[in-house]
Coordinates of C-alpha atoms and ligand atoms in Angstrom, one line a residue:
M1 CA -26.1 10.6 13.8
Y2 CA -26.1 11.8 17.5
T3 CA -28.7 13.2 19.9
Q4 CA -28.2 14.2 23.5
A5 CA -31.3 13.8 25.8
G6 CA -31.8 14.0 29.6
Q7 CA -34.1 11.2 30.6
F8 CA -34.8 7.8 29.0
S9 CA -38.5 7.0 29.4
K10 CA -41.2 4.4 28.7
E11 CA -42.2 6.3 25.5
T12 CA -38.7 6.8 23.8
T13 CA -38.1 4.4 21.4
H14 CA -34.7 2.8 20.2
D15 CA -33.9 -0.6 19.0
V16 CA -31.7 -0.9 22.1
L17 CA -30.7 0.9 25.2
V18 CA -27.3 0.1 26.6
V19 CA -26.8 0.4 30.5
G20 CA -23.6 0.3 32.1
L21 CA -23.3 -1.9 35.5
S22 CA -20.5 -1.3 37.9
K23 CA -19.4 -3.8 40.3
N24 CA -19.5 -1.3 43.3
G25 CA -21.6 1.6 42.1
H26 CA -25.3 2.2 42.3
L27 CA -27.5 2.3 38.8
D28 CA -26.9 5.6 37.1
S29 CA -30.1 7.5 36.7
G30 CA -31.1 6.0 33.1
A31 CA -30.3 2.5 34.6
A32 CA -32.6 3.5 37.5
T33 CA -35.5 4.7 35.3
V34 CA -35.2 1.3 33.4
N35 CA -35.4 -0.3 36.6
T36 CA -38.5 1.5 37.7
L37 CA -40.1 0.7 34.4
I38 CA -39.7 -2.8 34.6
N39 CA -40.6 -3.1 38.5
G40 CA -37.1 -3.3 39.8
Q41 CA -36.4 -6.4 37.6
L42 CA -33.0 -5.1 36.8
D43 CA -31.8 -4.9 40.2
E44 CA -33.3 -8.3 40.9
L45 CA -31.5 -9.9 38.0
K46 CA -28.4 -8.2 39.1
K47 CA -28.7 -9.5 42.5
Q48 CA -29.1 -13.1 41.2
G49 CA -25.9 -12.8 39.1
L50 CA -27.9 -12.9 35.7
L51 CA -26.5 -9.4 34.6
S52 CA -22.5 -9.7 34.8
T53 CA -20.8 -6.8 36.1
D54 CA -17.4 -8.1 34.9
K55 CA -15.7 -5.8 32.7
G56 CA -17.0 -6.2 29.0
E57 CA -19.6 -8.7 29.9
L58 CA -22.7 -8.2 27.9
R59 CA -26.3 -9.5 28.6
S60 CA -29.6 -8.6 26.8
F61 CA -32.9 -8.8 27.9
F62 CA -36.6 -7.8 26.6
T63 CA -38.7 -5.1 28.2
F64 CA -41.9 -7.1 27.0
G65 CA -43.8 -3.8 26.4
Q66 CA -43.3 -2.3 29.6
A67 CA -40.8 0.4 27.6
N68 CA -41.3 1.2 23.7
T69 CA -37.6 0.3 23.4
P70 CA -37.7 -3.5 23.2
T71 CA -34.2 -4.5 24.3
I72 CA -32.0 -3.4 27.2
L73 CA -28.3 -4.6 26.7
T74 CA -26.3 -4.4 30.1
L75 CA -22.4 -3.9 29.7
G76 CA -20.1 -5.0 32.9
L77 CA -17.9 -2.1 33.7
G78 CA -15.8 -3.9 36.6
S79 CA -15.0 -1.1 39.4
K80 CA -15.9 1.8 37.3
D81 CA -13.6 4.2 39.0
E82 CA -10.6 2.5 37.8
L83 CA -11.9 2.5 33.7
T84 CA -9.5 4.3 31.7
T85 CA -9.7 6.0 28.3
E86 CA -8.5 2.7 26.7
D87 CA -11.0 0.7 28.6
I88 CA -14.0 2.9 27.3
R89 CA -12.8 2.8 24.0
E90 CA -12.7 -1.1 24.3
L91 CA -16.0 -1.2 25.6
A92 CA -17.6 1.0 23.2
G93 CA -15.9 -1.6 20.5
K94 CA -17.9 -4.3 22.3
I95 CA -21.1 -2.3 22.2
G96 CA -20.5 -1.5 18.6
K97 CA -19.6 -5.1 17.5
K98 CA -22.9 -6.6 19.3
A99 CA -24.9 -3.8 17.7
K100 CA -23.5 -4.7 14.2
A101 CA -24.1 -8.3 14.9
D102 CA -27.6 -7.7 15.9
R103 CA -28.1 -5.3 12.9
V104 CA -29.1 -2.5 15.2
T105 CA -29.8 1.0 13.8
N106 CA -31.0 3.0 16.5
L107 CA -28.9 2.6 19.5
A108 CA -29.3 4.5 23.1
I109 CA -26.7 4.7 25.7
S110 CA -27.1 5.5 29.1
L111 CA -23.8 7.6 29.4
D112 CA -23.4 8.5 33.1
A113 CA -22.5 5.0 34.3
F114 CA -19.1 5.3 32.5
T115 CA -17.9 8.5 34.2
N116 CA -15.5 8.8 37.0
D117 CA -13.1 11.3 38.6
S118 CA -10.8 11.2 35.5
L119 CA -13.2 10.7 32.7
S120 CA -16.1 13.5 32.2
S121 CA -19.4 12.7 29.9
Q122 CA -17.8 14.6 27.2
E123 CA -14.8 12.5 27.0
I124 CA -16.8 9.4 27.3
A125 CA -18.9 10.7 24.4
F126 CA -15.7 11.4 22.1
L127 CA -14.6 7.9 22.8
F128 CA -18.2 6.2 21.9
G129 CA -17.9 8.3 19.0
E130 CA -14.7 7.0 18.1
G131 CA -14.9 3.5 19.4
L132 CA -18.4 2.7 17.8
A133 CA -16.9 3.9 14.4
L134 CA -13.9 1.8 14.5
S135 CA -15.5 -1.3 15.9
T136 CA -18.4 -1.5 13.2
Y137 CA -15.9 -1.0 10.3
E138 CA -16.3 -3.7 7.7
V139 CA -13.9 -5.2 5.4
V140 CA -15.8 -5.4 2.1
D141 CA -15.1 -8.2 0.1
Y142 CA -15.6 -8.8 -3.8
K143 CA -17.6 -11.9 -3.8
E144 CA -20.2 -12.6 -6.0
K145 CA -22.8 -12.2 -3.1
S146 CA -21.0 -9.3 -1.5
N147 CA -20.7 -8.9 2.3
K148 CA -21.8 -5.3 2.1
P149 CA -23.9 -4.5 5.0
D150 CA -27.3 -3.6 4.4
K151 CA -27.9 -2.0 7.8
Q152 CA -25.8 0.0 10.0
L153 CA -26.0 2.3 12.9
E154 CA -27.6 5.7 11.8
S155 CA -28.9 7.2 15.2
I156 CA -27.1 7.1 18.4
T157 CA -28.7 8.9 21.5
F158 CA -26.6 9.5 24.7
Y159 CA -28.9 9.9 27.9
S160 CA -27.1 12.1 30.4
E161 CA -27.9 14.5 33.2
S162 CA -24.7 16.3 32.3
A163 CA -24.6 19.8 30.3
D164 CA -21.7 18.9 28.3
Q165 CA -21.7 19.1 24.7
L166 CA -22.0 15.4 24.3
V167 CA -23.1 15.9 20.3
E168 CA -20.2 17.8 19.3
A169 CA -17.8 15.4 21.5
A170 CA -19.0 12.2 19.5
T171 CA -18.8 13.8 16.4
E172 CA -15.3 14.9 17.1
G173 CA -14.5 11.2 17.9
R174 CA -15.9 9.8 15.0
A175 CA -14.0 12.1 12.6
Y176 CA -10.9 10.5 14.2
A177 CA -12.2 7.1 13.4
T178 CA -13.3 7.7 10.1
G179 CA -10.3 8.8 9.0
A180 CA -8.6 5.6 10.3
N181 CA -11.5 3.7 8.7
Y182 CA -10.5 5.2 5.2
T183 CA -7.0 4.2 5.9
R184 CA -8.2 0.5 6.4
T185 CA -10.2 0.6 3.4
L186 CA -7.2 2.0 1.2
V187 CA -4.8 -0.6 2.9
N188 CA -7.1 -3.6 2.4
T189 CA -7.7 -2.7 -1.5
P190 CA -6.0 -5.2 -3.7
A191 CA -3.1 -4.0 -5.6
N192 CA -4.5 -4.2 -8.9
L193 CA -7.3 -2.1 -7.8
L194 CA -5.2 0.4 -6.2
T195 CA -2.3 1.6 -8.3
P196 CA -0.2 4.8 -7.7
T197 CA -2.5 6.5 -10.1
D198 CA -5.8 5.3 -8.0
L199 CA -4.0 6.6 -5.0
A200 CA -3.4 9.9 -6.7
G201 CA -7.3 9.6 -7.6
E202 CA -8.1 9.3 -3.7
A203 CA -6.1 12.2 -3.0
E204 CA -8.1 14.3 -5.5
K205 CA -11.5 13.2 -4.1
L206 CA -9.9 14.4 -0.7
A207 CA -9.1 17.7 -2.2
D208 CA -12.4 18.2 -3.7
K209 CA -14.1 17.4 -0.4
Y210 CA -12.3 19.5 1.7
G211 CA -10.8 22.2 -0.4
F212 CA -7.1 20.9 -0.1
K213 CA -4.7 22.1 -2.7
L214 CA -3.5 19.1 -4.8
E215 CA -0.4 18.7 -6.8
V216 CA 0.6 15.3 -8.6
L217 CA 4.1 15.2 -9.7
E218 CA 4.7 12.7 -12.6
E219 CA 7.6 10.9 -13.6
E220 CA 8.8 13.7 -16.2
D221 CA 8.6 16.2 -13.0
M222 CA 10.4 13.7 -11.1
K223 CA 13.2 13.7 -13.8
R224 CA 13.4 17.5 -13.9
L225 CA 13.8 17.5 -10.2
G226 CA 16.4 14.9 -10.0
M227 CA 14.6 12.4 -8.0
G228 CA 16.6 9.6 -9.1
A229 CA 15.8 7.3 -6.0
L230 CA 12.2 7.4 -6.3
L231 CA 12.6 7.0 -10.3
A232 CA 14.7 4.2 -9.6
V233 CA 12.2 2.0 -7.7
T234 CA 9.4 2.7 -10.2
A235 CA 11.9 1.8 -13.1
G236 CA 10.7 -2.0 -13.0
S237 CA 7.0 -1.2 -13.0
D238 CA 4.6 -0.5 -15.9
Q239 CA 2.5 1.6 -13.6
P240 CA 3.6 5.3 -13.6
A241 CA 4.7 6.7 -10.4
K242 CA 3.0 9.7 -8.7
L243 CA 4.5 12.1 -6.0
I244 CA 1.2 13.3 -4.3
V245 CA 1.1 16.5 -2.6
L246 CA -1.9 17.7 -0.6
T247 CA -1.9 21.0 1.4
Y248 CA -4.3 22.3 4.1
Q249 CA -3.9 25.8 5.2
G250 CA -5.3 26.3 8.6
T251 CA -4.0 29.8 9.4
D252 CA -3.9 33.0 7.5
K253 CA -0.2 33.0 7.6
W254 CA 1.7 30.0 6.1
E255 CA 4.0 29.1 9.2
N256 CA 4.7 26.3 11.6
A257 CA 3.7 23.5 9.0
I258 CA 3.8 19.9 9.7
G259 CA 5.2 17.6 6.8
L260 CA 3.3 14.2 6.7
V261 CA 4.9 12.0 4.5
G262 CA 3.8 8.2 3.8
K263 CA 5.2 5.5 1.9
G264 CA 3.0 4.7 -1.0
I265 CA 4.3 1.4 -2.6
T266 CA 1.0 -0.2 -3.7
F267 CA 2.5 -3.4 -4.1
D268 CA 6.2 -4.6 -3.1
A269 CA 7.2 -7.8 -5.1
G270 CA 11.0 -6.9 -3.7
G271 CA 12.0 -6.3 -7.4
I272 CA 15.1 -8.2 -8.6
S273 CA 15.7 -9.2 -5.0
L274 CA 12.5 -10.9 -5.2
K275 CA 10.4 -11.8 -2.0
P276 CA 9.6 -15.4 -1.4
A277 CA 6.2 -16.4 -2.8
A278 CA 4.4 -17.3 0.4
G279 CA 2.7 -14.1 2.2
M280 CA 3.8 -12.0 -1.0
H281 CA 0.2 -11.2 -1.2
E282 CA 0.2 -9.4 1.8
M283 CA 2.7 -6.6 0.3
K284 CA -0.7 -4.8 -1.0
M285 CA -0.2 -3.2 2.5
D286 CA 2.9 -1.6 1.7
M287 CA 1.2 1.7 1.0
G288 CA 0.0 1.6 4.8
G289 CA 2.0 5.0 5.6
A290 CA 0.4 6.6 2.5
G291 CA -2.9 5.3 3.7
A292 CA -2.3 6.7 7.3
V293 CA -1.4 10.1 5.8
L294 CA -4.4 10.2 3.5
G295 CA -6.7 8.9 6.5
A296 CA -5.3 11.6 8.6
M297 CA -6.2 14.2 5.7
E298 CA -9.7 12.8 5.9
S299 CA -10.1 13.5 9.6
I300 CA -8.4 17.1 9.3
G301 CA -10.7 17.9 6.6
Q302 CA -13.5 17.3 9.2
L303 CA -12.0 18.7 12.1
K304 CA -10.4 22.0 10.5
P305 CA -7.7 22.7 12.9
D306 CA -5.7 26.0 12.9
V307 CA -2.4 24.1 11.8
N308 CA -1.0 24.0 8.4
V309 CA -0.2 20.6 6.8
V310 CA 1.6 19.4 3.8
A311 CA 0.9 15.7 2.8
V312 CA 3.7 14.3 0.8
I313 CA 3.0 10.8 -0.8
P314 CA 5.7 9.1 -3.1
S315 CA 3.7 6.1 -4.8
A316 CA 5.0 3.5 -7.0
E317 CA 5.2 -0.5 -7.6
N318 CA 8.3 -2.3 -6.7
M319 CA 8.1 -4.8 -9.7
I320 CA 10.3 -6.4 -12.2
N321 CA 10.3 -5.7 -15.9
G322 CA 13.5 -5.2 -18.2
S323 CA 14.1 -2.0 -17.2
A324 CA 14.2 -2.9 -13.4
L325 CA 16.7 -1.5 -10.6
K326 CA 19.5 -3.9 -10.2
P327 CA 21.6 -5.0 -7.1
G328 CA 24.7 -2.9 -7.7
D329 CA 23.2 0.2 -9.5
V330 CA 24.0 3.5 -8.0
V331 CA 21.3 6.3 -8.3
R332 CA 21.6 9.8 -7.3
A333 CA 18.9 11.2 -5.0
M334 CA 17.2 14.8 -5.2
T335 CA 19.7 16.4 -2.8
G336 CA 22.7 15.1 -4.8
K337 CA 23.5 12.2 -2.3
T338 CA 24.4 8.9 -4.2
I339 CA 23.1 5.4 -3.4
E340 CA 24.3 2.0 -3.8
I341 CA 21.4 -0.3 -4.4
R342 CA 22.6 -3.4 -2.4
N343 CA 18.9 -5.0 -2.2
T344 CA 16.2 -3.6 -4.4
D345 CA 13.6 -4.8 -1.8
A346 CA 14.9 -2.0 0.5
E347 CA 12.8 0.4 -1.6
G348 CA 10.7 2.4 0.9
R349 CA 13.7 4.4 2.2
L350 CA 14.6 5.2 -1.6
I351 CA 11.1 6.9 -2.4
L352 CA 10.9 8.3 1.1
A353 CA 14.4 10.0 0.5
D354 CA 13.2 12.1 -2.3
A355 CA 9.9 12.7 -0.6
V356 CA 11.2 14.2 2.5
A357 CA 13.7 16.3 0.7
Y358 CA 10.7 17.5 -1.6
A359 CA 8.7 18.0 1.5
R360 CA 11.6 20.3 2.9
Q361 CA 11.6 22.3 -0.4
L362 CA 7.9 22.9 0.1
G363 CA 8.5 24.5 3.3
V364 CA 7.9 22.5 6.3
D365 CA 8.8 23.1 9.8
Y366 CA 8.3 19.7 11.2
L367 CA 8.5 16.2 9.5
V368 CA 6.7 12.9 10.3
D369 CA 7.0 9.9 8.0
V370 CA 5.1 6.7 8.2
A371 CA 6.1 3.7 6.5
T372 CA 5.8 -0.2 6.5
L373 CA 9.3 -0.1 6.2
T374 CA 11.0 -3.2 7.5
G375 CA 10.4 -6.9 8.6
A376 CA 12.9 -6.3 11.5
V377 CA 10.7 -4.1 13.4
V378 CA 8.1 -6.8 13.6
V379 CA 11.1 -8.9 15.0
A380 CA 11.9 -6.1 17.4
L381 CA 8.4 -4.9 18.7
G382 CA 5.9 -7.3 17.1
D383 CA 2.4 -6.3 16.0
Y384 CA 1.2 -4.2 18.7
T385 CA 3.9 -1.1 18.9
T386 CA 4.8 1.2 16.0
G387 CA 9.0 1.8 16.0
A388 CA 10.3 5.1 15.9
I389 CA 13.5 7.0 15.0
T390 CA 13.9 10.7 15.4
N391 CA 16.5 13.6 15.2
N392 CA 14.8 15.6 17.8
D393 CA 13.8 14.7 21.1
A394 CA 11.1 17.1 21.7
W395 CA 9.3 16.4 18.4
M396 CA 9.4 12.9 19.3
K397 CA 7.8 13.9 22.6
K398 CA 4.9 15.4 20.9
V399 CA 4.4 12.4 18.6
T400 CA 4.4 10.0 21.6
E401 CA 2.1 12.3 23.6
A402 CA -0.4 12.4 20.6
S403 CA -0.4 8.5 20.2
E404 CA -1.0 7.9 23.9
V405 CA -4.0 10.0 23.7
V406 CA -5.6 7.9 20.7
G407 CA -4.4 4.5 22.4
E408 CA -1.9 3.9 19.6
W409 CA 1.9 2.4 20.9
I410 CA 5.1 4.0 19.6
W411 CA 8.7 3.1 20.9
Q412 CA 11.7 4.9 20.2
L413 CA 14.6 3.0 18.8
P414 CA 18.3 4.0 19.4
S415 CA 20.2 6.1 16.7
H416 CA 23.6 6.5 18.1
K417 CA 26.6 7.3 15.9
P418 CA 27.7 3.8 14.9
Y419 CA 24.3 2.9 13.3
K420 CA 24.6 5.9 11.2
K421 CA 28.1 4.7 10.0
M422 CA 26.6 1.7 8.8
L423 CA 24.9 3.3 6.1
A424 CA 28.5 4.7 4.7
T425 CA 29.6 1.3 3.9
S426 CA 29.5 1.5 0.0
N427 CA 32.8 2.0 -1.8
V428 CA 31.0 3.6 -4.8
A429 CA 28.3 5.8 -3.3
D430 CA 27.6 7.9 -0.4
L431 CA 25.1 5.6 1.0
N432 CA 24.3 1.7 1.2
N433 CA 20.4 1.3 1.1
A434 CA 20.8 -2.3 2.8
P435 CA 23.6 -2.4 5.2
G436 CA 22.5 -5.9 6.5
R437 CA 20.1 -7.5 9.0
A438 CA 21.5 -6.1 12.4
G439 CA 19.5 -3.1 13.6
G440 CA 17.6 -3.3 10.3
S441 CA 15.0 -1.0 11.3
I442 CA 17.3 1.6 12.8
T443 CA 19.6 1.8 9.9
A444 CA 16.3 1.9 7.6
G445 CA 15.0 5.0 9.3
L446 CA 18.3 6.5 9.6
F447 CA 18.7 6.2 5.9
I448 CA 15.6 8.5 5.5
G449 CA 17.2 11.0 8.1
E450 CA 20.2 11.5 5.8
F451 CA 17.6 13.7 3.9
V452 CA 15.8 15.5 6.3
E453 CA 18.9 17.7 7.5
D454 CA 18.0 19.7 10.4
T455 CA 14.3 19.8 10.3
P456 CA 12.8 18.1 13.4
W457 CA 11.7 14.8 12.3
V458 CA 10.3 11.6 13.4
H459 CA 10.0 8.4 11.5
L460 CA 7.4 5.8 12.2
D461 CA 7.7 1.9 11.2
I462 CA 4.1 0.7 10.8
A463 CA 5.4 -2.8 9.3
G464 CA 4.3 -4.6 12.3
T465 CA 1.3 -2.7 13.2
A466 CA -0.5 -1.8 9.9
W467 CA -2.1 -5.2 9.7
Q468 CA -3.7 -7.6 12.2
D469 CA -4.4 -11.2 11.6
K470 CA -7.3 -11.4 14.2
A471 CA -10.0 -9.0 14.7
T472 CA -9.9 -7.0 18.1
A473 CA -12.6 -5.3 19.9
N474 CA -12.0 -2.1 17.5
G475 CA -11.8 -3.8 14.1
P476 CA -11.6 -6.8 12.0
A477 CA -8.8 -9.1 10.8
G478 CA -6.9 -6.8 8.1
A479 CA -5.6 -3.5 8.0
T480 CA -5.7 -1.6 11.2
G481 CA -5.4 1.9 10.0
A482 CA -2.3 2.4 12.3
M483 CA -1.0 6.0 12.9
A484 CA -4.0 7.8 11.2
R485 CA -5.3 8.8 14.4
T486 CA -2.1 9.6 16.0
L487 CA -1.3 12.0 13.1
T488 CA -4.5 13.5 13.4
R489 CA -4.0 14.2 17.2
L490 CA -0.4 15.4 16.4
V491 CA -1.9 18.1 13.9
V492 CA -5.0 19.0 16.2
S493 CA -2.7 19.5 19.1
H494 CA 0.1 21.5 17.1
T495 CA -0.8 25.1 18.2
Ligands
LIG1 N1 7.9 -3.5 2.6 C1 8.7 -4.1 3.2 C2 8.9 -4.2 4.8 C3 7.6 -5.2 5.2 C4 7.9 -6.1 5.9 C5 6.4 -4.6 5.3 C6 6.7 -7.0 6.6 C7 5.2 -5.1 6.0 C8 5.5 -6.5 6.4 C9 10.0 -3.5 2.8 O1 10.2 -2.7 1.5 C10 11.3 -4.3 2.8 O2 11.1 -5.6 2.1 N2 12.3 -4.4 3.7 C11 13.3 -5.2 3.6 C12 14.7 -4.5 3.8 C13 15.8 -5.5 3.5 C14 15.9 -5.9 2.2 C15 17.1 -4.4 4.1 C16 13.0 -6.5 4.8 O3 12.4 -5.8 6.0 O4 13.4 -7.3 4.9
LIG2 ZN1 10.4 -4.1 0.1
LIG3 ZN1 8.3 -2.3 1.0

């Protein structure tokens, strides 16, 4: 996939060479070589303002036989000294999208133009590996004449004078992106084609590919373990629920393990507290947390960090049949706590209650749960920021740092005592699963917190961030793959 080379020349053959143009800087050596090959025309075009140096502006021109590479694509960098990791990821995305539109398979990038005092060529290569893979992701449709791409990027060459290990860095960046892209595919898949059983099948594929240990609990196992909350949700569905457990052991001794728990509702109709028809089709995305966890496991399988990880995915449908859970029902979770069901549409916290408890039983030292949990988080934070709740500020800081490295945003919500009291408002049970609209994302998160005891825990509500209605530089409309890369980074940095 990737190659590192010193100098672009007349003889080297690619479909396209990308050259970065800074507003104030000189041409980097790759661009200077191109300039010489085409008799100074690059400089000339730049001078005439035909090649924009504005950040993100693309222009392409032909070399007309003066070099074996027929097309040069210039990319404006603005003031290159101000470029951040976020900018580079976005610029890589622009190149990726253009390459995809032009059906490029063999791309070359003159890399040194992108470096500055805070970004080494190795970091740039990482970000290109990540950004190119994210931006060229395609939501494959099911039309008679499918949009499955017939051509894709196969070979990427980095021209650089640096001695840094660029191929390794780009491969690492790509590992983050392929995990997130896998998340996207899972989340984009219609609910009839991705049932809890199918999701368990996906976990099995990962186990086979990377040697993870796999355990899938069936409903009889859940009964034996007293998982009344998870079983309550699946009662209304004809599809059997699954509790999927994937284990990756990265050190000789099992210690310091991270538990990643993901909400895997493959379709959320709301149950008896039925959702409105408009927009209900989007509830195929309600396994976005499970998707993020499986995406992270894909990346972890590739990166093989010296860290121990347990992925726990409770998966069910939230449907209505004659056995469905009813408002007013009281159920008992695995830990013994009882829950009064005030709203059957608040099902995510129910399945997660038993899943985090099971993760603790398996022996994890840290917990993160990821879930498309509440509409309220969209009201609070919109589509671009994931809401968080924690019981441990130091662990929260680690999760936030990880998210910042990969360019995802998290915002911690408050969890003062009065919010916790809102959960204890049932006359007949320990907990009320739907205490009301006010502070809905906070009480939902804290409900899960009732089952993690003292294990350092962060809850991530991705109801707003898991899906985008419009394409961005780094991906098409549809599933975003939110939090897959954050989880990967969190695990990789956990030493
Ligand atoms: N899956 C939904 C939350 C959701 C909303 C995900 C929008 C993605 C986009 C969740 O199960 C739900 O229905 N939550 C209810 C909770 C309420 C009944 C307390 C909600 O947010 O309305
Ligand atoms: Zn729901
Ligand atoms: Zn839901």
